[in-house]
mmCIF file of C-alpha atoms and ligand atoms in Angstrom:
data_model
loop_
_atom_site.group_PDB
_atom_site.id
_atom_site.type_symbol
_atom_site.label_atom_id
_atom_site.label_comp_id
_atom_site.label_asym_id
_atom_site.label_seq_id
_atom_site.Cartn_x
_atom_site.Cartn_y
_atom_site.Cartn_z
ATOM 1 C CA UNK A 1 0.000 0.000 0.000
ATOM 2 C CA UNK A 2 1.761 3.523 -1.315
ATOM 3 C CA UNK A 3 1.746 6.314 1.248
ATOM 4 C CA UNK A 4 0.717 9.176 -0.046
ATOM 5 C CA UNK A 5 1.429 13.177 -0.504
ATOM 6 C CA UNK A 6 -0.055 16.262 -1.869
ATOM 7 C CA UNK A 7 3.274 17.371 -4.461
ATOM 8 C CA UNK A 8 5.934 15.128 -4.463
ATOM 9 C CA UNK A 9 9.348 16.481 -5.713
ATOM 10 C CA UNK A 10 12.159 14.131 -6.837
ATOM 11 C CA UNK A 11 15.652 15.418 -6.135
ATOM 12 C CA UNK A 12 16.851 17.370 -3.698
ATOM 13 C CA UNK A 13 19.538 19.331 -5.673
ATOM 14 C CA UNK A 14 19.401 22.805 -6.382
ATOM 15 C CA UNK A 15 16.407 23.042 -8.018
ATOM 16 C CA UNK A 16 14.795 20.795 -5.788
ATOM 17 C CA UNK A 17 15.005 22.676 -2.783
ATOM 18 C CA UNK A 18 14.568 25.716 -4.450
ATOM 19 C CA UNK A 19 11.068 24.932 -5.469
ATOM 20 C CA UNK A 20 10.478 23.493 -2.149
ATOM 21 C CA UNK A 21 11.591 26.357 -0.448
ATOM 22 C CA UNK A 22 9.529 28.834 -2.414
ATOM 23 C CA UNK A 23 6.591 26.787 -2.202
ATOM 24 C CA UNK A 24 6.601 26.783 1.226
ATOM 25 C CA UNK A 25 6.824 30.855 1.263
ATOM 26 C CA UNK A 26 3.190 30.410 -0.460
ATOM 27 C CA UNK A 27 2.363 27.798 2.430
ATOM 28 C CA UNK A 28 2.057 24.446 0.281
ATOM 29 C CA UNK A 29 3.929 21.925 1.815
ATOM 30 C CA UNK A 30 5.967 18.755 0.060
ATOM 31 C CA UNK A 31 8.000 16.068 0.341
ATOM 32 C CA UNK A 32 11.526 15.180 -1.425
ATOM 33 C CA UNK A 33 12.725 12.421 -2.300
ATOM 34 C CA UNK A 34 16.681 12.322 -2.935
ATOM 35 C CA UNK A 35 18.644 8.780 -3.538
ATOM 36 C CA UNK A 36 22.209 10.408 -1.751
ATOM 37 C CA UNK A 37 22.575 9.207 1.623
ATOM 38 C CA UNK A 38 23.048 12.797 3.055
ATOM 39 C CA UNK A 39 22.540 16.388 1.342
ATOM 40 C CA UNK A 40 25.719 18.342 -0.184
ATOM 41 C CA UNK A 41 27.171 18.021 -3.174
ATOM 42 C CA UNK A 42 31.654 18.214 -1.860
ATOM 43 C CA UNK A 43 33.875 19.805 -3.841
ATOM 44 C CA UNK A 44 32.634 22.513 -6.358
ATOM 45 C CA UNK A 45 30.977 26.406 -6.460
ATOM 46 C CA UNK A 46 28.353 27.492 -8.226
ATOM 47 C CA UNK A 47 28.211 31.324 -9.429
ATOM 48 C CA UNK A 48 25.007 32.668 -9.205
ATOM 49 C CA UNK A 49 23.677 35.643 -11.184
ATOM 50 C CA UNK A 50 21.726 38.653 -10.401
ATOM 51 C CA UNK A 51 18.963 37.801 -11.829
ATOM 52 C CA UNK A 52 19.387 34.403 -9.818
ATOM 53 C CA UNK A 53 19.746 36.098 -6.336
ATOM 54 C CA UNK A 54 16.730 38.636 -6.718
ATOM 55 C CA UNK A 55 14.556 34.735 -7.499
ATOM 56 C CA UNK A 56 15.981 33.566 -4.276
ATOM 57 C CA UNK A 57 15.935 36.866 -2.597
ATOM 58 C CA UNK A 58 12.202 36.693 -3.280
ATOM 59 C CA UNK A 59 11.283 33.411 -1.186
ATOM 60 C CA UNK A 60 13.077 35.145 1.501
ATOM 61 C CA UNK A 61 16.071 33.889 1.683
ATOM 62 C CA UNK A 62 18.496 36.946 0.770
ATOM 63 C CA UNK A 63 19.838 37.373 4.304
ATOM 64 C CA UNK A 64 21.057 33.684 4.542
ATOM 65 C CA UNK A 65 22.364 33.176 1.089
ATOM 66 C CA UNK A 66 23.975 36.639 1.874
ATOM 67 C CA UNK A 67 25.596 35.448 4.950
ATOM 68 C CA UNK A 68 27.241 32.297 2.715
ATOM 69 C CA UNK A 69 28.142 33.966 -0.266
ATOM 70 C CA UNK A 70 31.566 35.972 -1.365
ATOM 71 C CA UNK A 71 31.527 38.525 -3.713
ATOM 72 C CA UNK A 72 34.267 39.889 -5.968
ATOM 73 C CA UNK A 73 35.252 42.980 -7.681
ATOM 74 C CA UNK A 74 35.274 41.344 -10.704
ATOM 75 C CA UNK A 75 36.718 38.935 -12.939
ATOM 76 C CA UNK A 76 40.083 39.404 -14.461
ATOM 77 C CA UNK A 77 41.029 37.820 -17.399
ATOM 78 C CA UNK A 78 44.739 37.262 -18.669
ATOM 79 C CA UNK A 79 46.406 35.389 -21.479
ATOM 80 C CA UNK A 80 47.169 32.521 -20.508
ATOM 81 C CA UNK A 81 50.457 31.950 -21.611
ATOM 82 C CA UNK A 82 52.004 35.483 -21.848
ATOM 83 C CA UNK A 83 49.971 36.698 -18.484
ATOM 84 C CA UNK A 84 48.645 39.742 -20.385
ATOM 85 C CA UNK A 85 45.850 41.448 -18.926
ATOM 86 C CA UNK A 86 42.385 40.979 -21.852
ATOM 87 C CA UNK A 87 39.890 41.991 -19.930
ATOM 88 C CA UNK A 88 37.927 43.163 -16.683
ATOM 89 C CA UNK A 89 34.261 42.072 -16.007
ATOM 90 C CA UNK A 90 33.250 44.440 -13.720
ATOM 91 C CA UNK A 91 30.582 42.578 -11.000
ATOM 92 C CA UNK A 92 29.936 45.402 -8.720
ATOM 93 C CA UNK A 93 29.102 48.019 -11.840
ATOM 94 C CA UNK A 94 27.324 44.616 -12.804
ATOM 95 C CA UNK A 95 25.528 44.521 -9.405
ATOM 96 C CA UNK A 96 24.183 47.917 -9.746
ATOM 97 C CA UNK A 97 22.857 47.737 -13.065
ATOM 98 C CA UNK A 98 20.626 44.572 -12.260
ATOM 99 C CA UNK A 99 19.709 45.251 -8.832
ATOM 100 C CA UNK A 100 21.209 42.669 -7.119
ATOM 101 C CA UNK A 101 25.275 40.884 -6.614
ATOM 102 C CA UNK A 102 26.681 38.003 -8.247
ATOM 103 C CA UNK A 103 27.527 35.755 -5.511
ATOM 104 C CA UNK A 104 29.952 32.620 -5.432
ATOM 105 C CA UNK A 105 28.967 29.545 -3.229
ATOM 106 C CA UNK A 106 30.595 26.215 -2.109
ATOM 107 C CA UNK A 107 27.446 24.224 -3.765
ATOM 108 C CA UNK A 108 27.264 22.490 -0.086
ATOM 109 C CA UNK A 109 26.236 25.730 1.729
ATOM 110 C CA UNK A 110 24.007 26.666 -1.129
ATOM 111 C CA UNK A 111 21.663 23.320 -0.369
ATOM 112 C CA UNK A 112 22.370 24.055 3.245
ATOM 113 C CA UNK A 113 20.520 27.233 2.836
ATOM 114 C CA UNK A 114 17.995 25.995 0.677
ATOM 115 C CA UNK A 115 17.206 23.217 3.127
ATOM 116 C CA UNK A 116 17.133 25.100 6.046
ATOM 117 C CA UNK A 117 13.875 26.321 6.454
ATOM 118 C CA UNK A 118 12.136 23.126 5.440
ATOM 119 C CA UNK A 119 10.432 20.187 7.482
ATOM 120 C CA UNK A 120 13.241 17.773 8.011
ATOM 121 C CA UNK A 121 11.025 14.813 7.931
ATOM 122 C CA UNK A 122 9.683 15.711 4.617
ATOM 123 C CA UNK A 123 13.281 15.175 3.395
ATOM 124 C CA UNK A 124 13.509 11.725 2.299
ATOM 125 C CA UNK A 125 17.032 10.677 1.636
ATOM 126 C CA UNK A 126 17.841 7.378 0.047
ATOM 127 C CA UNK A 127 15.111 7.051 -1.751
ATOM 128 C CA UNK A 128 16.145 6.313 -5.949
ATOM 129 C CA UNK A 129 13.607 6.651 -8.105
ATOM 130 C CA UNK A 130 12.999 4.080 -10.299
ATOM 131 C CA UNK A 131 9.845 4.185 -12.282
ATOM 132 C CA UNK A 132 6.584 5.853 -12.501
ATOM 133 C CA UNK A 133 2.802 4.983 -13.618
ATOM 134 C CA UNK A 134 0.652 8.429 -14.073
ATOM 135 C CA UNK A 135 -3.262 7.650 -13.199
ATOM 136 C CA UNK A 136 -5.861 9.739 -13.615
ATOM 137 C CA UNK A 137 -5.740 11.643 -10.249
ATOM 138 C CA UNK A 138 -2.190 11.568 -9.289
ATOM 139 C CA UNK A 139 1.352 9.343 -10.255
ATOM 140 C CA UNK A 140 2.721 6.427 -8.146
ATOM 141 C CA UNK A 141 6.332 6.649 -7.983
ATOM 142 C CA UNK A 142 8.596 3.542 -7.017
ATOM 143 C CA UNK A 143 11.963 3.532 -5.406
ATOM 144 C CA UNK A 144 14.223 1.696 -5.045
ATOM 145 C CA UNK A 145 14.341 0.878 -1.475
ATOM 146 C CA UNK A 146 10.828 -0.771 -2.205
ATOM 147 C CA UNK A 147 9.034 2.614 -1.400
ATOM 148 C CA UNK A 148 5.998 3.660 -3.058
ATOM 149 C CA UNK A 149 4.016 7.077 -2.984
ATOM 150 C CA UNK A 150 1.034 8.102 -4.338
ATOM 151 C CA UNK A 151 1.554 11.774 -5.049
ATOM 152 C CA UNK A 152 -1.629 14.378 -6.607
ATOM 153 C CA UNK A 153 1.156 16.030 -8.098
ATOM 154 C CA UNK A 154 4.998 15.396 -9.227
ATOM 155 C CA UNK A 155 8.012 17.736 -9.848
ATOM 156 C CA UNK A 156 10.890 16.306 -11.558
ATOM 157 C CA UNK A 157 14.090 17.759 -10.708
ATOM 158 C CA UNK A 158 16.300 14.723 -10.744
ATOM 159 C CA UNK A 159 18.883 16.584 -12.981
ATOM 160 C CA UNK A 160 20.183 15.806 -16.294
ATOM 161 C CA UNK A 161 19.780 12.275 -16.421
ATOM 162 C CA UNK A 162 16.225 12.893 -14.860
ATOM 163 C CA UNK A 163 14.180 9.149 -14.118
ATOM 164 C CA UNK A 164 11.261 11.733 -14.350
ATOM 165 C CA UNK A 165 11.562 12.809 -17.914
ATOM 166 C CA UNK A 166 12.836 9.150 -19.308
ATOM 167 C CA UNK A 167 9.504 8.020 -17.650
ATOM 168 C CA UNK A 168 7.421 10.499 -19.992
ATOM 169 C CA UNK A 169 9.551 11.206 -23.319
ATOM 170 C CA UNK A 170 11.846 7.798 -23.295
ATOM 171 C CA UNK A 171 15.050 8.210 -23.931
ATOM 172 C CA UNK A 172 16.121 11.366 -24.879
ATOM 173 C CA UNK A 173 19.802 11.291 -23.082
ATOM 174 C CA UNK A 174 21.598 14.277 -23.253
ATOM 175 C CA UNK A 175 24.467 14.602 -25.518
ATOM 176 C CA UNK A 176 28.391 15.409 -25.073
ATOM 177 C CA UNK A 177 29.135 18.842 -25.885
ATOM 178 C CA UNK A 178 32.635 18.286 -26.956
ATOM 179 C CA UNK A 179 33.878 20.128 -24.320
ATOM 180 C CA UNK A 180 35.002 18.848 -20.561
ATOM 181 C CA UNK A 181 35.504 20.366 -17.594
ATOM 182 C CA UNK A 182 38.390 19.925 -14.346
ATOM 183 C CA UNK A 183 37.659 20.928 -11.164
ATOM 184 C CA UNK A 184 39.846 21.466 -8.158
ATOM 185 C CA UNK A 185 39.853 23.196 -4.439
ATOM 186 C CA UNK A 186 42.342 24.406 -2.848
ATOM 187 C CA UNK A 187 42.865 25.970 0.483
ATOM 188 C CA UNK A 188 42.973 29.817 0.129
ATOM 189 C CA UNK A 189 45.916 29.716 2.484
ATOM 190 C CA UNK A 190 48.146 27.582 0.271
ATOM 191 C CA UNK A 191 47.598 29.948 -3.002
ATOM 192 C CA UNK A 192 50.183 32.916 -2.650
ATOM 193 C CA UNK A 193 48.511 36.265 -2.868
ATOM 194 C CA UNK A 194 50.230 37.260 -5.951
ATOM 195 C CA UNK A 195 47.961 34.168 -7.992
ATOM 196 C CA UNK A 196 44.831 35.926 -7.459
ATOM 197 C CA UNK A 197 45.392 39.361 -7.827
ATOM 198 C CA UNK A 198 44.164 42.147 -8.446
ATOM 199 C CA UNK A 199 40.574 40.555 -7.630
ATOM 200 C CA UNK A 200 40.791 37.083 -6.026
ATOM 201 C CA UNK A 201 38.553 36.240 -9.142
ATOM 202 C CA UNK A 202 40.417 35.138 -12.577
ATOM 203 C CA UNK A 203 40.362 33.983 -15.801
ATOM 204 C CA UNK A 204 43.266 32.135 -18.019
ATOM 205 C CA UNK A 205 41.722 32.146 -21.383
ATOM 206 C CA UNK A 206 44.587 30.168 -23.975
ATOM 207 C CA UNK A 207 43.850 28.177 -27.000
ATOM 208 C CA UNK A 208 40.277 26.217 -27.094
ATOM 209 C CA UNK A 209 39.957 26.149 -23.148
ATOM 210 C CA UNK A 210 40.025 28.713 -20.211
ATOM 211 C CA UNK A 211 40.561 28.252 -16.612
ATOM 212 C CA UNK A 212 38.706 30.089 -13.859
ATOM 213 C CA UNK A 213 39.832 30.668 -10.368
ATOM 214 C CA UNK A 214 38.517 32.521 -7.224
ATOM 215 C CA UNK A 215 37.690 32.450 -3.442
ATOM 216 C CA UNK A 216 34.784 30.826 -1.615
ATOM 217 C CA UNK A 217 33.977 31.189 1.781
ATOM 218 C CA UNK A 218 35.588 34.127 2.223
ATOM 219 C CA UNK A 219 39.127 33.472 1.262
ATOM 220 C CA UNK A 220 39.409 30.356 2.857
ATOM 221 C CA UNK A 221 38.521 28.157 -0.599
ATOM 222 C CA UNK A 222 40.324 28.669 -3.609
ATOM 223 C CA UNK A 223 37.929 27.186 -6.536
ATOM 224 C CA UNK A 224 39.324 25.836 -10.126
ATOM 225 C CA UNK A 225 37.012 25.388 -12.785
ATOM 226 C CA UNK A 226 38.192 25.118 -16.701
ATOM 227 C CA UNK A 227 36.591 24.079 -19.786
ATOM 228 C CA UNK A 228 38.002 22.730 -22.854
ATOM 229 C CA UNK A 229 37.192 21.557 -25.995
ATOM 230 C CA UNK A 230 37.965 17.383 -26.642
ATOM 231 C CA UNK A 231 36.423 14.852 -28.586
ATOM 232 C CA UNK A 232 38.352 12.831 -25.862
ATOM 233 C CA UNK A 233 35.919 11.788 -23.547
ATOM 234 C CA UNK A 234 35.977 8.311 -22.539
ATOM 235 C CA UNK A 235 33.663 7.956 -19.782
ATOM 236 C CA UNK A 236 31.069 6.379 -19.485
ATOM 237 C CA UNK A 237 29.323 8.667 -16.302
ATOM 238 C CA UNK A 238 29.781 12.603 -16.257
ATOM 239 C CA UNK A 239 31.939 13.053 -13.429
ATOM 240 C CA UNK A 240 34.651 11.281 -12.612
ATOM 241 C CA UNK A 241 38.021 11.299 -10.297
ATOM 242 C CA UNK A 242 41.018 12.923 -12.186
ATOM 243 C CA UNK A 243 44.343 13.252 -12.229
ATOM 244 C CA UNK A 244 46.412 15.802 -11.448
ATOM 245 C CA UNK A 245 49.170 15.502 -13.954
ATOM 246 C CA UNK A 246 46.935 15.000 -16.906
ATOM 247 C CA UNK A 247 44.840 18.156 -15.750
ATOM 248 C CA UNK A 248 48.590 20.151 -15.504
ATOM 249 C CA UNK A 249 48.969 18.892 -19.327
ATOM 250 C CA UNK A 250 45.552 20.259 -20.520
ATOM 251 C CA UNK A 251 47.088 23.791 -20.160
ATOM 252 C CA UNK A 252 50.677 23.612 -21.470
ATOM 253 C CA UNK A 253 52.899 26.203 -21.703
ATOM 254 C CA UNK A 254 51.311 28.571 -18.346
ATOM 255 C CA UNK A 255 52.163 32.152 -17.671
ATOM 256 C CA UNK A 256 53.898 31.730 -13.563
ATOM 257 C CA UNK A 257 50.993 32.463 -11.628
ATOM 258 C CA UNK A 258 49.045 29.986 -13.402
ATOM 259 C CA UNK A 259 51.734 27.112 -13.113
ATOM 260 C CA UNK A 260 52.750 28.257 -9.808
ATOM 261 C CA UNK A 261 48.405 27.755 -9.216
ATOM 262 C CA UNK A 262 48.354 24.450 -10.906
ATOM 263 C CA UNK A 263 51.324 22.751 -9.382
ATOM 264 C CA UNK A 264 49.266 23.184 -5.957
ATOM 265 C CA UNK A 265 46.265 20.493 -6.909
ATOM 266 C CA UNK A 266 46.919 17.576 -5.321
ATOM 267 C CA UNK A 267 43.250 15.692 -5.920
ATOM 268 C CA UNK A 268 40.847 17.055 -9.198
ATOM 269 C CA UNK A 269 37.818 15.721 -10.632
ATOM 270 C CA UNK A 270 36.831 15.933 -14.664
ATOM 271 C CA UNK A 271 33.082 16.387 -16.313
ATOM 272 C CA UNK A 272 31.813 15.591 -19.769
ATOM 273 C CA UNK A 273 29.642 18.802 -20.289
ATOM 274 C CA UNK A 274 26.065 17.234 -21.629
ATOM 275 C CA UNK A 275 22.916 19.085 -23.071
ATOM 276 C CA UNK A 276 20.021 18.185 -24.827
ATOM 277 C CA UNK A 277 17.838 20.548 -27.638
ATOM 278 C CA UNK A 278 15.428 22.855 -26.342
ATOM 279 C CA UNK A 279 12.320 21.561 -26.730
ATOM 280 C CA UNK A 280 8.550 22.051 -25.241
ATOM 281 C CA UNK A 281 8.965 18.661 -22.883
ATOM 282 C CA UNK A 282 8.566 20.281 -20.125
ATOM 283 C CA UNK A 283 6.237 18.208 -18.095
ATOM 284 C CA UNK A 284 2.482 16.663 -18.730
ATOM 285 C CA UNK A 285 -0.597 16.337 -16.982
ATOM 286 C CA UNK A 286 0.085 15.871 -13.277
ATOM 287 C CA UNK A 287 4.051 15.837 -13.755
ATOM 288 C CA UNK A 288 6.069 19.116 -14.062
ATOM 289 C CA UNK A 289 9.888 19.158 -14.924
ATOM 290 C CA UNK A 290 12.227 21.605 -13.492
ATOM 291 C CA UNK A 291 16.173 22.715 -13.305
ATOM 292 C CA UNK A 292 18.237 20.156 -15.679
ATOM 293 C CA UNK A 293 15.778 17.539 -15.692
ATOM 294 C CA UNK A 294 13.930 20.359 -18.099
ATOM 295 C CA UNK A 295 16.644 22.085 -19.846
ATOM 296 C CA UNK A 296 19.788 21.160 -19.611
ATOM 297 C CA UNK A 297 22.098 23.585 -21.164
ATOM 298 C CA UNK A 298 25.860 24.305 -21.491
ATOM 299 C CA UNK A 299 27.197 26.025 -18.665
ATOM 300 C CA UNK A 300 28.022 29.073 -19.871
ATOM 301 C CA UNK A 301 24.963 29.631 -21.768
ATOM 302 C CA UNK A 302 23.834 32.463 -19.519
ATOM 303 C CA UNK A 303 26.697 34.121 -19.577
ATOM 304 C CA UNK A 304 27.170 34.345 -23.617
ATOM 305 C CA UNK A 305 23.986 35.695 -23.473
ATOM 306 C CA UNK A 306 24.453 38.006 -21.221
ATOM 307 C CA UNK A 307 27.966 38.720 -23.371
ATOM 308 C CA UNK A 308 25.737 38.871 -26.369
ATOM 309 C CA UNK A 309 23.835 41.813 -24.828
ATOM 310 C CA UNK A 310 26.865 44.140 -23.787
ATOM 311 C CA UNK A 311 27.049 47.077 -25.430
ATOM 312 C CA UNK A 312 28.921 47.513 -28.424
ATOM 313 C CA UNK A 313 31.857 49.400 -26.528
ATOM 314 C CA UNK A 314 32.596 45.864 -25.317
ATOM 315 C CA UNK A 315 32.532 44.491 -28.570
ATOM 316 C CA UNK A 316 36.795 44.629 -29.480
ATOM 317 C CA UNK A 317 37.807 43.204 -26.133
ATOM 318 C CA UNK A 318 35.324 40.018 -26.147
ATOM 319 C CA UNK A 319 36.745 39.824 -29.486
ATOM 320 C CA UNK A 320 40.290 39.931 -28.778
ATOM 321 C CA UNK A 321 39.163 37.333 -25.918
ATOM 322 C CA UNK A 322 37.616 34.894 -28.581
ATOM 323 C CA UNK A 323 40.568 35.230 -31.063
ATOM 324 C CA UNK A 324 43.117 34.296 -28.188
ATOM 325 C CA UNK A 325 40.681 31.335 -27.182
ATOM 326 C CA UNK A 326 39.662 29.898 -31.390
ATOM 327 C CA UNK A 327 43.312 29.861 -31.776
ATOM 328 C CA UNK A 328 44.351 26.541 -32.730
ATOM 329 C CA UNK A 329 44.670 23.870 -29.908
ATOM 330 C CA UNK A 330 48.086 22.815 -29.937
ATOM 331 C CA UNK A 331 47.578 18.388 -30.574
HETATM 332 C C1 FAD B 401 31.158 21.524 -13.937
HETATM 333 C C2 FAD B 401 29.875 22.307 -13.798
HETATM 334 C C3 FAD B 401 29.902 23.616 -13.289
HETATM 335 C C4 FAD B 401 28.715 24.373 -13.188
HETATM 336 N N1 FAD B 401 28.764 25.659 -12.709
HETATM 337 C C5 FAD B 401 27.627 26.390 -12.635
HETATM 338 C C6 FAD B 401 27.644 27.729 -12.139
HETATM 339 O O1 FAD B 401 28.695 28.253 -11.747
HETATM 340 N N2 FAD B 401 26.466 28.429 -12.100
HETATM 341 C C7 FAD B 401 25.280 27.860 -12.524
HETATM 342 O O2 FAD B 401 24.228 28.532 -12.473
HETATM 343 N N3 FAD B 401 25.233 26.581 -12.975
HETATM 344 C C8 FAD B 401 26.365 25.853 -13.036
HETATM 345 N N4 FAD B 401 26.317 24.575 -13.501
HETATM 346 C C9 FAD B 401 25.004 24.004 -13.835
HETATM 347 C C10 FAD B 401 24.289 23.639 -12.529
HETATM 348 O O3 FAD B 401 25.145 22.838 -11.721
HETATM 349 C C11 FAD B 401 23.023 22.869 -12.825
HETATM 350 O O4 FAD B 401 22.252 23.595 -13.755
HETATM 351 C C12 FAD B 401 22.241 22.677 -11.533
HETATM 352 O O5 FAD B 401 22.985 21.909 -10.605
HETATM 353 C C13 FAD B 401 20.938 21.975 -11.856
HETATM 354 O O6 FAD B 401 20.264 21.719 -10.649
HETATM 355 P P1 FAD B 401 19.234 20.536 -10.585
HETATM 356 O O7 FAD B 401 18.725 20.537 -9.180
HETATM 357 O O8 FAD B 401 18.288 20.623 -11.725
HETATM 358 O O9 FAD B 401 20.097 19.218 -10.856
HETATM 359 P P2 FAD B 401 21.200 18.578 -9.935
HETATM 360 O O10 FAD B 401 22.005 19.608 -9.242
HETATM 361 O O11 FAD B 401 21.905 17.584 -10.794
HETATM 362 O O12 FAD B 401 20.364 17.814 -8.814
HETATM 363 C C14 FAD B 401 19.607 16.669 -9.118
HETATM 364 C C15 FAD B 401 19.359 15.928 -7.807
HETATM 365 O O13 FAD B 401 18.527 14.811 -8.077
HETATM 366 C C16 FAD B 401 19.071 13.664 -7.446
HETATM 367 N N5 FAD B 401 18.652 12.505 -8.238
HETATM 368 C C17 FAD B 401 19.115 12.131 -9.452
HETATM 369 N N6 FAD B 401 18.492 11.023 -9.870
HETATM 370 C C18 FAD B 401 17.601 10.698 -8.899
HETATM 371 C C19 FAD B 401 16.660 9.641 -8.750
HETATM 372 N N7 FAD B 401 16.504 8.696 -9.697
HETATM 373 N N8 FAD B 401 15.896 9.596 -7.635
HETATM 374 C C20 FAD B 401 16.040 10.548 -6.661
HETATM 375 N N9 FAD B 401 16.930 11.565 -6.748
HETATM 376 C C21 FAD B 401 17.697 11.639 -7.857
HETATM 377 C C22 FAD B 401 20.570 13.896 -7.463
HETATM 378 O O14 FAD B 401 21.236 13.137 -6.466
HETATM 379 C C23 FAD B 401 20.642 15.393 -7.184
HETATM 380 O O15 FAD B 401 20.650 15.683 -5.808
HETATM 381 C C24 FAD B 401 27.485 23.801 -13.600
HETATM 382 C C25 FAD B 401 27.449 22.474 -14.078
HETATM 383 C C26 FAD B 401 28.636 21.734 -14.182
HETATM 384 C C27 FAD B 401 28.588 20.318 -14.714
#
């Protein structure tokens, strides 16, 4: 016999406990239902737009995420190779003009946050969805622990490789980009000074790749993030453990402050970047898709459109940015 709940959302990522949170602002209750042992996601940021913060700043929660974010001046790009300065992306001019800051999390405090104003027991961890049958006046959902709940209303938010939207439009899997990503943290106290500067927030942009770095929590996280473009990956997940050396030879040839940065990672982890087409499957009936399980999209998406938007002043330094970025990836 399936117990049973008003709205039912699966995965408690960021989406997940977005929508939870703001529908409890509007005094609707529900219950998620997350197959990780424990919420958190170790080991990465997330950089959240303006237009991003005023969304969460409207379900009330622009004190907390305040309290957990850091903010920079800006990001500063360099040349990768030579060092020389390309360009400055100015986040508090940036702040003003939209309304509200860009922030910069450690993804773990970001779900803390999210979670923190709702119902612990409404949290149900461990629970892997497996399938789903829609009726009439609501969907059963089956996990994999042998759970079943009969829910009036479902909100898929199980991410890009969502159970949720296999179970309504088959299998649409996402496809590889052609670009992958490294990721690294470091303490802030290992990274000399001189690496960050002038804004503890910077870019290496150098043939078909770039490589971001900046603080989280304050200064006491140093986050790496890249992207490059390969038709070299192997794996068969999204995510898996890398290694060091091989993320060192991704970026040959570094200007000092970006070896010097480098030669500090000690433990790294590499992602296949995956999207799908836009299209209208967005949900059906009863069922509702949110967050990647809805539209996954490369990860810079928002920012080339904002880039795509800047005024025309702008226009010869993006350029100059793109030109030292297109040219040819040594083999
Ligand atoms: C390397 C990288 C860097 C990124 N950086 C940024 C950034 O700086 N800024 C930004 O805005 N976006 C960034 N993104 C994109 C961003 O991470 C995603 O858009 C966002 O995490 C989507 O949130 P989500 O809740 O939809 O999915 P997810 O975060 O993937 O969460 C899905 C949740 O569902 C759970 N789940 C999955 N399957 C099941 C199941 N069968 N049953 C129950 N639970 C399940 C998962 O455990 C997870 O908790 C980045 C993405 C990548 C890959």
């Amino acid at each position: 016999m399936p117990s049973s709940c008003r709205i039912a959302i699966v995965g408690g990522g960021l989406a997940g406990l977005a929508v939870a949170h703001a529908l409890r602002t509007f005094g609707i209750k529900t219950e998620v239902f997350e197959v990780a042992p424990a919420l958190g996601e170790i080991g990465a940021a997330v950089n959240v737009s303006p237009q991003a913060v005023k969304a969460l700043q409207a379900i009330d929660l622009g004190d907390k995420i305040a309290a957990v974010a850091t903010t920079s001046p800006g990001i500063y790009t360099r040349n990768m190779q030579t060092g020389e300065f390309l360009e400055f992306n100015d986040r508090r001019k940036n702040a003003a003009r939209y309304g509200a800051p860009y922030y910069t999390f450690h993804r773990a405090d970001l779900l803390d946050t999210l979670a923190s104003g709702l119902d612990g027991s409404a949290i149900h961890l461990g629970h892997r969805l497996i399938g789903l049958e829609e009726r009439a006046d609501g969907t059963i959902l089956a996990f994999a622990n042998g759970a079943r709940v009969e829910a009036e209303i479902v909100i898929g938010a199980d991410g890009v490789r969502s159970v949720v939207r296999q179970a309504l439009y088959g299998n649409d899997n996402p496809s590889y980009t052609g670009q992958m990503v490294w990721r690294a943290l470091l303490k802030g106290a290992d990274v000399p000074q001189d690496v960050l500067e002038p804004t503890g927030h910077i870019q290496w942009v150098g043939p078909g790749c770039h490589l971001l770095a900046y603080y989280i929590r304050g200064e006491a996280l140093v986050n790496i993030v890249t992207q490059e473009d390969t038709d070299k990956w192997v794996e068969e997940g999204w995510s898996t453990r890398g290694d060091p050396d091989e993320m060192r030879a991704s970026f040959p040839n570094p200007e000092p402050r970006l070896e010097k940065l480098l030669s500090l990672v000690t433990e790294c982890s590499k992602w296949g970047l995956f999207t799908r087409p836009l299209t209208q499957n967005w949900g059906r009936g009863r069922i509702e898709l949110i967050g990647d399980a809805a539209h996954a999209m490369r990860r810079a998406a928002a920012l080339l459109l904002q880039c795509a938007l800047q005024a025309h002043a702008r226009q010869r330094r993006a350029e100059r940015i793109d030109r030292c970025r297109r040219t040819q990836r040594p083999r």
